[in-house]
Coordinates of C-alpha atoms and ligand atoms in Angstrom, one line a residue:
M1 CA 0.0 0.0 0.0
S2 CA 1.4 3.4 -0.9
W3 CA 0.1 6.3 1.1
N4 CA -0.6 9.8 0.1
A5 CA 0.2 11.5 3.4
D6 CA -1.1 15.0 2.3
L7 CA -4.5 13.6 1.1
Y8 CA -4.7 11.6 4.3
K9 CA -4.1 14.7 6.5
N10 CA -6.5 16.9 4.5
N11 CA -9.5 14.5 4.1
Y12 CA -9.1 11.9 6.8
A13 CA -8.0 13.9 9.9
F14 CA -11.0 12.4 11.7
V15 CA -8.9 9.2 12.0
F16 CA -6.5 10.8 14.5
Q17 CA -9.1 13.3 15.9
Y18 CA -11.2 10.3 17.1
G19 CA -8.0 8.9 18.5
N20 CA -7.8 11.8 21.0
N21 CA -10.6 10.1 22.9
L22 CA -8.6 6.8 23.0
L23 CA -5.8 8.6 24.8
E24 CA -8.2 8.8 27.8
W25 CA -7.9 5.0 28.0
L26 CA -4.1 5.2 28.0
Q27 CA -3.7 7.8 30.7
P28 CA -0.2 8.6 29.6
Q29 CA 2.2 9.8 32.3
A30 CA 5.1 12.2 31.8
G31 CA 8.3 10.2 31.5
E32 CA 6.7 7.0 30.4
H33 CA 8.2 5.3 27.3
I34 CA 5.4 4.7 24.8
L35 CA 5.3 3.0 21.4
D36 CA 2.7 4.3 18.9
L37 CA 2.2 1.4 16.6
G38 CA 1.0 2.4 13.1
C39 CA 1.4 6.1 13.9
G40 CA 0.7 7.4 10.4
T41 CA 1.3 11.1 10.1
G42 CA 2.2 11.3 13.8
E43 CA -0.4 13.6 15.3
L44 CA -1.2 11.4 18.2
T45 CA 2.5 10.5 18.7
A46 CA 3.2 14.2 19.0
Q47 CA 0.4 14.7 21.4
L48 CA 1.8 11.9 23.6
A49 CA 5.2 13.6 23.4
A50 CA 3.8 17.0 24.3
G51 CA 2.4 15.4 27.5
G52 CA 5.9 14.5 28.6
A53 CA 6.2 10.9 27.4
Q54 CA 9.2 9.5 25.6
V55 CA 7.5 8.4 22.5
T56 CA 8.5 6.3 19.4
G57 CA 6.1 6.4 16.4
L58 CA 6.4 3.3 14.2
D59 CA 4.8 2.9 10.8
A60 CA 5.5 0.7 7.7
S61 CA 4.9 3.5 5.3
A62 CA 8.0 5.6 4.5
S63 CA 5.9 8.4 3.1
M64 CA 3.8 8.6 6.3
I65 CA 6.9 8.6 8.5
A66 CA 8.6 11.3 6.3
S67 CA 5.5 13.5 6.7
A68 CA 5.4 12.8 10.5
Q69 CA 9.1 13.6 10.8
R70 CA 8.7 16.9 8.8
T71 CA 5.8 18.0 10.9
F72 CA 7.1 16.9 14.3
P73 CA 10.9 17.0 14.0
Q74 CA 11.4 16.7 17.8
V75 CA 9.6 13.3 17.9
N76 CA 11.3 9.9 17.3
F77 CA 9.8 8.0 14.3
V78 CA 10.9 4.8 12.7
V79 CA 9.9 3.0 9.5
A80 CA 9.3 -0.7 10.4
N81 CA 6.9 -3.6 9.9
A82 CA 4.8 -4.2 13.0
A83 CA 5.0 -8.0 12.3
S84 CA 8.8 -8.1 12.5
F85 CA 10.2 -5.0 14.2
S86 CA 12.8 -5.2 16.9
L87 CA 13.6 -2.1 19.0
P88 CA 16.3 -2.0 21.7
E89 CA 13.9 -1.1 24.5
Q90 CA 10.8 -2.3 26.2
F91 CA 8.0 0.2 26.7
D92 CA 5.6 1.1 29.5
A93 CA 2.8 1.2 27.0
V94 CA 2.0 0.3 23.4
F95 CA -0.7 2.4 21.8
S96 CA -2.4 1.8 18.5
N97 CA -5.2 3.8 16.8
A98 CA -6.9 2.7 13.5
A99 CA -3.9 0.7 12.3
L100 CA -4.1 -3.0 13.4
H101 CA -6.7 -3.8 10.8
W102 CA -4.0 -3.2 8.2
M103 CA -1.7 -5.7 9.8
L104 CA -2.7 -9.1 8.4
D105 CA -0.1 -11.1 10.2
K106 CA -2.0 -10.6 13.4
E107 CA -0.2 -13.4 15.3
A108 CA 3.2 -11.9 14.7
V109 CA 2.0 -8.4 15.6
A110 CA 0.5 -9.6 18.9
A111 CA 3.8 -11.3 19.7
R112 CA 5.8 -8.2 18.8
M113 CA 3.6 -6.0 21.0
Y114 CA 4.0 -8.3 23.9
Q115 CA 7.7 -8.6 23.4
H116 CA 8.2 -4.8 23.5
L117 CA 6.3 -4.2 26.7
K118 CA 7.8 -4.2 30.2
P119 CA 6.2 -6.6 32.6
G120 CA 2.9 -4.9 33.7
G121 CA 3.1 -2.7 30.6
R122 CA -0.2 -1.5 29.0
L123 CA -1.7 -2.1 25.6
V124 CA -4.4 0.3 24.4
L125 CA -5.8 -0.1 21.0
E126 CA -8.6 0.8 18.7
M127 CA -9.2 -0.8 15.3
G128 CA -12.0 -1.7 12.9
A129 CA -14.2 -4.5 14.3
K130 CA -16.2 -7.2 12.7
G131 CA -18.7 -5.6 10.5
N132 CA -16.6 -2.4 9.9
V133 CA -17.5 -0.6 6.7
A134 CA -19.5 -3.8 5.7
S135 CA -22.0 -2.0 3.5
L136 CA -19.2 -0.2 1.6
L137 CA -17.5 -3.5 1.0
Q138 CA -20.7 -5.2 0.0
A139 CA -21.5 -2.4 -2.5
L140 CA -18.0 -2.7 -3.9
E141 CA -18.2 -6.5 -4.2
Q142 CA -21.5 -6.3 -6.1
A143 CA -20.2 -3.6 -8.5
M144 CA -17.0 -5.6 -9.1
Q145 CA -19.0 -8.7 -9.9
R146 CA -21.2 -6.8 -12.3
H147 CA -18.0 -6.0 -14.2
G148 CA -16.8 -9.6 -14.1
Y149 CA -14.2 -9.1 -11.4
T150 CA -13.7 -11.1 -8.2
Y151 CA -13.7 -9.2 -4.9
T152 CA -11.1 -10.4 -2.4
P153 CA -11.5 -9.3 1.3
F154 CA -8.4 -7.4 2.5
W155 CA -8.6 -5.9 6.0
Y156 CA -8.7 -7.7 9.3
F157 CA -11.8 -6.7 11.3
P158 CA -12.0 -9.2 14.2
S159 CA -14.8 -9.8 16.6
V160 CA -14.4 -9.1 20.3
G161 CA -14.0 -12.8 21.0
E162 CA -11.4 -13.3 18.2
Y163 CA -9.1 -10.4 19.2
T164 CA -9.3 -10.9 23.0
S165 CA -8.5 -14.6 22.5
L166 CA -5.5 -13.7 20.3
L167 CA -4.2 -11.3 23.0
E168 CA -4.7 -13.9 25.7
K169 CA -2.9 -16.5 23.7
Y170 CA 0.2 -14.2 23.6
G171 CA 0.1 -13.6 27.4
F172 CA -2.0 -10.4 27.7
R173 CA -4.6 -9.9 30.4
V174 CA -7.6 -8.1 28.9
Q175 CA -9.0 -5.4 31.2
Q176 CA -11.5 -3.4 29.2
V177 CA -13.3 -4.0 25.9
L178 CA -15.7 -1.8 24.0
C179 CA -17.2 -2.5 20.6
F180 CA -19.4 0.2 19.2
D181 CA -20.8 1.7 16.0
R182 CA -19.4 5.0 14.8
T183 CA -21.2 6.3 11.8
T184 CA -18.5 8.5 10.3
E185 CA -19.0 11.5 8.1
L186 CA -16.8 11.4 5.0
A187 CA -14.8 14.4 3.9
D188 CA -15.9 14.8 0.3
P189 CA -19.6 15.8 0.1
E190 CA -19.8 15.0 -3.7
N191 CA -18.0 11.7 -3.9
G192 CA -17.4 10.6 -0.3
I193 CA -17.5 6.9 -1.1
I194 CA -15.3 7.1 -4.2
D195 CA -12.8 9.3 -2.4
W196 CA -12.7 6.8 0.6
F197 CA -11.9 3.9 -1.8
D198 CA -9.3 6.1 -3.6
M199 CA -7.6 6.8 -0.3
F200 CA -7.7 3.3 1.3
G201 CA -8.7 0.7 -1.3
D202 CA -6.1 0.7 -4.1
H203 CA -5.4 -3.0 -3.5
F204 CA -8.9 -3.9 -4.7
F205 CA -8.0 -2.6 -8.1
E206 CA -4.5 -3.9 -8.8
N207 CA -5.4 -5.6 -12.1
I208 CA -8.3 -3.5 -13.1
P209 CA -8.0 -0.8 -15.8
A210 CA -8.5 2.8 -14.7
E211 CA -11.8 3.3 -16.7
K212 CA -13.3 0.1 -15.2
R213 CA -12.2 1.3 -11.7
T214 CA -14.0 4.5 -12.2
A215 CA -17.2 2.8 -13.4
I216 CA -17.1 0.3 -10.5
L217 CA -16.7 3.0 -7.9
Q218 CA -19.4 5.1 -9.3
Q219 CA -21.8 2.1 -9.3
A220 CA -20.8 1.3 -5.7
Q221 CA -21.4 4.9 -4.6
E222 CA -24.8 5.1 -6.3
A223 CA -25.9 1.8 -4.7
L224 CA -25.1 3.4 -1.3
R225 CA -26.8 6.7 -2.0
P226 CA -30.2 5.8 -0.5
T227 CA -28.7 4.6 2.8
H228 CA -25.4 6.5 3.2
Y229 CA -26.1 10.0 1.8
R230 CA -28.0 12.3 4.1
N231 CA -28.4 16.1 4.0
G232 CA -25.6 16.6 1.6
K233 CA -23.1 14.3 3.3
W234 CA -21.8 10.8 2.9
Y235 CA -21.4 8.5 5.8
A236 CA -19.5 5.2 6.4
D237 CA -20.6 2.5 8.8
Y238 CA -17.5 2.3 11.0
V239 CA -17.5 -0.3 13.8
R240 CA -14.8 0.1 16.4
L241 CA -13.1 -2.3 18.7
R242 CA -11.3 -0.7 21.7
I243 CA -9.3 -2.8 24.1
A244 CA -7.1 -2.1 27.2
A245 CA -4.8 -5.0 28.3
V246 CA -1.7 -5.6 30.3
K247 CA 1.3 -7.8 29.9
H248 CA 1.1 -10.5 32.5
Ligands
BEZ301 C1 -10.9 2.1 9.7 O1 -10.3 3.0 10.3 O2 -11.8 1.4 10.1 C2 -10.4 1.9 8.3 C3 -9.8 2.9 7.6 C4 -9.4 2.6 6.3 C5 -9.6 1.4 5.7 C6 -10.2 0.4 6.4 C7 -10.7 0.7 7.7

């Protein structure tokens, strides 16, 4: 996945704005060492640093990290894969907002998070849960099929049971879980659904010519208009999974 960091910051700032609320679960303390896993353009990492924590922001995307480093030169950022990274320290807390659903090797990621926490260290995360953006994906699948293409699911949106079991398997004790719907207003009032897939869904169109892609996305958006377009705005049916856990 190649990321357009500027488009992300302009149209998808809600991703890290919603993350502010997740910081309340983390309760970061000044002086704590905190790892922000899948930090993107670094807004929440910088917020943690501003509160006095020693923060490392990690992301697999070099363009996201380059943008983060340009905007917040005082913060420590690294480009690394969450399934295989190895840092020289253990952290008081691992924090992750809206990133774990991109990390398909979930077992390896859980092991890495555990490995990088001090005993008693906290994990606080929010990610897409089972059912996240389900209507968008269903509309895309139907439009792709109409054009003779096969839709292959991509993201990892686990249920509460699935993800808490995974964390327990790797040694975490789960302390708090919340799964909730968050109907989310999309940035582009004209073409919110098309814009969303253009930002996040390139992988669905790897072998599809550009003109077909445009037709598929237009059909998917029109199919969603009766249910996902209200008072001049497009909405996506986000479902969030929020967890606080500790390393045993
Ligand atoms: C999410 O935050 O739920 C999400 C964002 C982009 C693609 C898929 C899911």
